[in-house]
Short mmCIF file of C-alpha atoms and ligand atoms in Angstrom, two decimals:
data_model
loop_
_atom_site.label_atom_id
_atom_site.label_comp_id
_atom_site.label_asym_id
_atom_site.label_seq_id
_atom_site.Cartn_x
_atom_site.Cartn_y
_atom_site.Cartn_z
CA MET A 1081 111.03 216.43 145.01
CA GLU A 1082 114.86 216.26 145.77
CA GLU A 1083 115.24 219.70 144.25
CA ASN A 1084 117.73 218.80 141.61
CA LEU A 1085 120.25 217.36 143.64
CA ARG A 1086 123.28 215.56 142.15
CA MET A 1087 123.20 212.07 143.33
CA PRO A 1088 126.11 210.23 144.54
CA GLU A 1089 126.29 207.13 142.49
CA HIS A 1090 127.45 205.17 145.57
CA VAL A 1091 126.32 205.82 149.37
CA ALA A 1092 127.81 203.80 152.12
CA LEU A 1093 125.86 203.65 155.30
CA ILE A 1094 127.00 203.07 159.09
CA LEU A 1095 123.34 202.04 160.51
CA ASP A 1096 124.27 203.13 164.24
CA GLY A 1097 122.33 203.76 167.39
CA ASN A 1098 119.72 201.00 167.39
CA GLY A 1099 120.60 200.08 171.10
CA ARG A 1100 120.41 203.85 172.10
CA TRP A 1101 117.14 204.27 170.56
CA ALA A 1102 115.74 201.27 172.49
CA LYS A 1103 117.13 202.48 175.87
CA LYS A 1104 116.04 205.71 175.31
CA ARG A 1105 112.49 204.02 175.39
CA GLY A 1106 113.33 201.58 178.08
CA LEU A 1107 113.08 198.74 175.62
CA PRO A 1108 115.57 195.73 175.18
CA ARG A 1109 118.14 196.42 172.61
CA GLN A 1110 116.88 193.91 170.11
CA MET A 1111 113.62 196.18 169.87
CA GLY A 1112 116.07 198.66 168.63
CA HIS A 1113 117.45 196.19 166.00
CA LYS A 1114 113.99 195.24 164.69
CA ALA A 1115 113.15 199.06 164.36
CA GLY A 1116 116.51 199.59 162.59
CA CYS A 1117 115.30 196.82 159.96
CA GLU A 1118 112.16 198.67 159.23
CA THR A 1119 114.06 201.74 158.68
CA LEU A 1120 116.52 200.19 156.57
CA GLU A 1121 113.69 198.97 154.35
CA ARG A 1122 112.36 202.33 154.02
CA ILE A 1123 115.71 203.97 153.08
CA VAL A 1124 116.41 201.20 150.33
CA GLU A 1125 113.05 202.24 148.77
CA ALA A 1126 113.85 205.83 149.06
CA GLY A 1127 117.50 205.13 147.87
CA ALA A 1128 116.27 203.20 144.63
CA GLN A 1129 113.84 205.75 143.95
CA MET A 1130 116.13 208.85 144.35
CA GLY A 1131 118.36 207.31 141.65
CA ILE A 1132 121.31 205.99 143.84
CA LYS A 1133 122.94 203.05 141.93
CA TYR A 1134 124.63 201.51 145.02
CA LEU A 1135 123.75 201.62 148.61
CA THR A 1136 126.23 199.52 151.02
CA VAL A 1137 124.93 199.14 154.52
CA TYR A 1138 126.98 197.86 157.38
CA GLY A 1139 124.61 195.42 159.41
CA PHE A 1140 127.03 193.24 161.57
CA SER A 1141 130.76 193.53 161.86
CA THR A 1142 133.31 191.07 162.49
CA GLU A 1143 133.87 192.72 165.99
CA ASN A 1144 129.98 192.87 166.87
CA TRP A 1145 130.56 188.90 167.89
CA SER A 1146 131.93 190.18 171.19
CA ARG A 1147 128.38 191.11 171.94
CA PRO A 1148 126.20 189.22 174.40
CA GLU A 1149 125.22 185.85 172.89
CA ASP A 1150 121.27 186.83 173.08
CA GLU A 1151 122.03 190.06 171.05
CA VAL A 1152 123.94 188.30 168.58
CA GLY A 1153 121.54 185.39 168.24
CA ALA A 1154 118.78 188.24 167.79
CA LEU A 1155 120.70 189.81 165.03
CA MET A 1156 121.47 186.45 163.13
CA GLN A 1157 117.85 185.65 163.60
CA LEU A 1158 116.78 189.18 162.06
CA PHE A 1159 119.32 188.73 158.90
CA ARG A 1160 118.02 184.93 158.35
CA THR A 1161 114.17 186.50 158.43
CA TYR A 1162 115.20 189.11 156.13
CA ALA A 1163 117.32 187.07 153.68
CA LYS A 1164 114.57 184.22 153.52
CA ARG A 1165 111.71 186.55 152.83
CA LEU A 1166 113.63 188.57 150.39
CA LEU A 1167 114.49 185.25 148.46
CA ASP A 1168 111.35 184.11 148.66
CA VAL A 1169 109.72 187.54 146.96
CA VAL A 1170 112.46 187.57 144.48
CA VAL A 1171 112.06 183.96 143.27
CA ARG A 1172 108.37 183.47 143.43
CA ARG A 1173 107.85 187.30 142.14
CA THR A 1174 104.95 187.29 144.75
CA THR A 1175 103.04 190.83 144.89
CA LEU A 1176 104.08 193.61 146.91
CA THR A 1177 100.34 193.81 148.44
CA PHE A 1178 100.98 189.88 149.57
CA PHE A 1179 104.05 191.08 151.66
CA ARG A 1180 102.57 194.36 153.11
CA ILE A 1181 100.41 192.25 155.28
CA GLY A 1182 101.51 192.43 158.95
CA ALA A 1183 104.47 194.67 157.83
CA SER A 1184 106.05 197.02 155.56
CA PHE A 1185 108.67 194.79 153.60
CA ALA A 1186 109.73 197.59 151.34
CA VAL A 1187 113.11 196.30 150.73
CA LEU A 1188 111.43 193.06 149.36
CA SER A 1189 108.96 194.74 147.08
CA VAL A 1190 111.74 197.05 145.77
CA ALA A 1191 113.89 194.21 145.16
CA ALA A 1192 111.12 192.21 143.20
CA GLU A 1193 109.49 195.16 141.28
CA GLN A 1194 112.11 197.67 140.95
CA GLY A 1195 114.96 195.40 140.09
CA VAL A 1196 117.20 195.80 142.97
CA ARG A 1197 120.47 193.60 142.92
CA VAL A 1198 121.47 191.98 145.91
CA ARG A 1199 125.17 191.35 147.33
CA MET A 1200 126.57 190.58 150.21
CA ILE A 1201 130.04 191.52 151.42
CA GLY A 1202 131.87 189.98 154.50
CA GLU A 1203 132.98 186.38 155.35
CA ARG A 1204 129.96 184.12 155.00
CA ASN A 1205 131.56 180.74 156.14
CA ARG A 1206 130.80 181.57 159.70
CA PHE A 1207 126.95 181.35 158.96
CA ALA A 1208 124.35 178.39 159.19
CA PRO A 1209 124.76 176.38 156.07
CA ASP A 1210 120.49 177.56 155.35
CA LEU A 1211 121.71 181.18 155.59
CA VAL A 1212 124.62 180.61 153.11
CA GLU A 1213 122.62 179.32 150.63
CA ALA A 1214 119.59 181.82 150.78
CA ILE A 1215 122.60 184.26 150.66
CA ASN A 1216 124.14 182.62 147.53
CA ARG A 1217 120.58 182.33 145.93
CA LEU A 1218 119.56 185.81 146.45
CA GLU A 1219 123.12 186.98 144.90
CA SER A 1220 122.51 184.85 141.63
CA GLU A 1221 118.48 185.38 141.38
CA THR A 1222 118.88 189.06 141.31
CA LYS A 1223 122.32 189.19 139.68
CA ASP A 1224 120.79 190.84 136.20
CA ASN A 1225 118.85 193.60 138.27
CA THR A 1226 120.01 196.90 137.21
CA ASN A 1227 118.27 199.76 139.06
CA MET A 1228 120.15 199.61 142.24
CA THR A 1229 122.77 197.44 143.91
CA PHE A 1230 122.10 196.82 147.55
CA VAL A 1231 125.04 195.62 149.42
CA ILE A 1232 124.85 194.13 152.58
CA ALA A 1233 128.08 193.84 155.09
CA VAL A 1234 127.38 191.27 157.56
CA ASN A 1235 130.28 189.42 159.33
CA TYR A 1236 132.46 192.33 157.80
CA GLY A 1237 135.40 193.93 158.73
CA GLY A 1238 137.63 195.87 156.48
CA ARG A 1239 141.14 194.36 157.76
CA ASP A 1240 139.35 191.01 157.48
CA GLU A 1241 138.56 191.75 153.66
CA ILE A 1242 141.84 192.96 152.88
CA THR A 1243 143.52 189.99 154.70
CA ARG A 1244 141.40 187.40 152.92
CA ALA A 1245 142.05 189.07 149.52
CA VAL A 1246 145.95 189.08 150.50
CA ARG A 1247 145.54 185.50 150.96
CA LYS A 1248 144.06 184.73 147.60
CA VAL A 1249 146.47 186.88 145.85
CA MET A 1250 149.28 184.78 147.43
CA ARG A 1251 147.67 181.56 146.25
CA ASP A 1252 147.36 182.98 142.70
CA CYS A 1253 150.65 183.91 142.81
CA ARG A 1254 151.80 180.43 144.20
CA ASP A 1255 149.92 179.03 141.41
CA GLY A 1256 151.43 181.29 138.64
CA ARG A 1257 148.20 182.83 137.96
CA ILE A 1258 149.62 186.23 138.53
CA ALA A 1259 152.94 187.80 138.68
CA PRO A 1260 154.16 190.43 141.41
CA GLU A 1261 154.61 192.89 138.84
CA GLU A 1262 151.00 192.81 137.64
CA MET A 1263 149.64 193.66 140.81
CA THR A 1264 148.14 197.20 140.62
CA GLU A 1265 145.45 199.23 142.87
CA GLN A 1266 142.94 198.01 140.19
CA VAL A 1267 143.85 194.33 140.48
CA PHE A 1268 143.88 194.27 144.06
CA ALA A 1269 140.59 195.88 144.15
CA SER A 1270 139.43 192.97 142.14
CA TYR A 1271 140.34 190.80 144.77
CA LEU A 1272 138.35 192.61 147.51
CA ASP A 1273 134.49 191.30 148.19
CA THR A 1274 133.51 194.78 146.42
CA ALA A 1275 134.94 193.68 143.22
CA GLY A 1276 133.39 195.60 140.28
CA ILE A 1277 131.48 198.05 142.59
CA PRO A 1278 132.80 201.67 142.56
CA ASP A 1279 133.93 203.22 145.73
CA PRO A 1280 131.51 205.15 147.82
CA ASP A 1281 131.08 208.86 147.07
CA LEU A 1282 129.36 209.62 150.22
CA LEU A 1283 129.44 207.71 153.79
CA ILE A 1284 126.68 208.49 155.98
CA ARG A 1285 127.13 207.38 159.82
CA THR A 1286 124.16 207.90 162.46
CA SER A 1287 124.30 208.45 166.00
CA GLY A 1288 127.31 210.66 166.09
CA GLU A 1289 130.38 208.43 166.56
CA LEU A 1290 133.36 209.77 164.38
CA ARG A 1291 134.96 206.64 163.69
CA LEU A 1292 134.93 204.32 160.87
CA SER A 1293 134.73 200.84 162.97
CA ASN A 1294 136.60 198.96 160.48
CA TYR A 1295 134.10 199.70 157.34
CA LEU A 1296 135.48 199.74 154.05
CA LEU A 1297 138.93 200.59 154.74
CA TRP A 1298 140.25 200.34 151.27
CA GLN A 1299 137.29 201.53 149.62
CA LEU A 1300 136.62 204.84 151.77
CA ALA A 1301 139.94 206.47 150.70
CA TYR A 1302 138.53 209.54 149.01
CA THR A 1303 134.88 209.16 150.46
CA GLU A 1304 132.98 212.48 151.68
CA LEU A 1305 132.02 211.90 155.21
CA TYR A 1306 128.66 212.98 156.52
CA VAL A 1307 127.96 212.24 160.48
CA THR A 1308 124.31 212.89 161.99
CA ASP A 1309 123.29 212.61 165.70
CA CYS A 1310 119.99 210.95 164.54
CA LEU A 1311 119.59 207.44 165.71
CA TRP A 1312 119.44 204.87 163.01
CA PRO A 1313 115.58 203.66 163.64
CA ASP A 1314 114.91 207.50 163.52
CA PHE A 1315 116.58 208.06 160.25
CA THR A 1316 114.16 209.27 157.23
CA ARG A 1317 114.19 210.01 153.65
CA GLU A 1318 114.68 213.76 154.28
CA GLU A 1319 117.50 212.70 156.60
CA LEU A 1320 119.01 211.25 153.56
CA THR A 1321 118.26 213.91 151.32
CA GLU A 1322 119.89 216.31 153.85
CA ALA A 1323 123.36 214.28 153.91
CA ILE A 1324 123.24 214.48 149.84
CA ARG A 1325 122.60 218.21 150.25
CA HIS A 1326 125.83 218.31 152.26
CA TYR A 1327 127.44 216.20 149.84
CA ASN A 1328 126.38 218.86 146.79
CA ARG A 1329 128.42 221.27 148.77
CA ARG A 1330 131.22 219.25 148.74
CA GLU A 1331 134.23 220.26 146.70
CA ARG A 1332 135.98 216.68 145.72
CA ARG A 1333 139.47 217.55 144.68
CA PHE A 1334 141.25 213.99 144.97
CA GLY A 1335 144.44 215.40 145.85
CA GLY A 1336 144.48 218.06 142.89
CA ILE A 1337 143.76 221.66 143.17
CA THR A 1338 140.49 223.52 143.06
CA ALA A 1339 139.05 224.28 139.30
CA LYS A 1340 138.17 227.80 140.36
C1 IPE B 968 123.90 199.51 165.15
O1 IPE B 968 123.42 199.68 166.57
C2 IPE B 968 123.47 198.11 164.92
C3 IPE B 968 124.54 196.93 164.91
C4 IPE B 968 125.87 197.35 165.25
C5 IPE B 968 124.40 195.78 164.56
P1 IPE B 968 124.07 199.48 167.60
O2 IPE B 968 123.57 198.07 168.28
O3 IPE B 968 125.78 199.64 167.49
O4 IPE B 968 123.41 200.64 168.84
P2 IPE B 968 124.32 201.37 169.91
O5 IPE B 968 125.47 202.11 169.25
O6 IPE B 968 124.60 200.50 170.91
O7 IPE B 968 123.08 202.31 170.14
C1 IPE B 969 129.45 199.49 163.55
O1 IPE B 969 128.86 199.74 164.62
C2 IPE B 969 129.15 198.29 163.00
C3 IPE B 969 127.58 198.22 162.33
C4 IPE B 969 126.63 199.29 162.19
C5 IPE B 969 127.08 196.86 161.88
P1 IPE B 969 129.12 199.53 166.08
O2 IPE B 969 128.33 200.29 167.24
O3 IPE B 969 129.63 198.15 166.21
O4 IPE B 969 130.74 200.30 166.16
P2 IPE B 969 131.53 200.89 167.50
O5 IPE B 969 131.44 199.84 168.52
O6 IPE B 969 130.70 202.02 168.26
O7 IPE B 969 132.67 201.29 166.91
MG1 MG B 970 126.89 201.19 167.97
#
């Protein structure tokens, strides 16, 4: 078991390295993304079992549109396939066994059986209408689940999220719904896509890159950072546990002084 580790309430993940994983094997990058999806299913299941309350993963950034068209297309198709299958399970409450045929759709079974709430952050108007519809329904069908909230960031950029929030604030101010004096950090946070979600306690980035890549810029203000060289498709429950072990050794001061 997880040796009595104190669980971070919210873990944010930058799942990076799918392309390098594929390259190492002489495979097309798309195969790395497919393997990455399978890893994600296992990690969502592990996270829910370990007692993590919020798990936020970076699936596609606002900058990722600059990749070659076929790679963008493949990523969107993967997202569509998973969103629709997940919705199907959630709506029909189909059994685990049925969806285990051919692949291990652990995310699906977790969502259906372990009460996972699904939320999407990012600007969704750029997606095809059927995908937007699937996302909206996934969110509404799972909104009462309380075991874990699984947040997927797609077409997400921290600066884009903040810019959209400012736009909403300006409209509300113009329409008399909020006065400048009423703006606080808490109020501003309620305008972000992550409204109602606590800030991440731990950020894990795979594949060794030491940067945020425009992820959760507001929310990561006091998050503990952990970077591993492990490529995302190779990431395991043990790697997740190791990150949480590191987290357990951190002293979070939030600008104060040490308690010792
Ligand atoms: C992360 O893997 C997945 C996405 C960004 C969608 P990459 O595709 O960035 O993999 P590398 O960094 O090129 O290895
Ligand atoms: C960040 O990874 C975005 C996602 C994991 C979805 P990237 O691979 O796009 O980031 P950079 O380009 O290395 O900064
Ligand atoms: Mg990358």
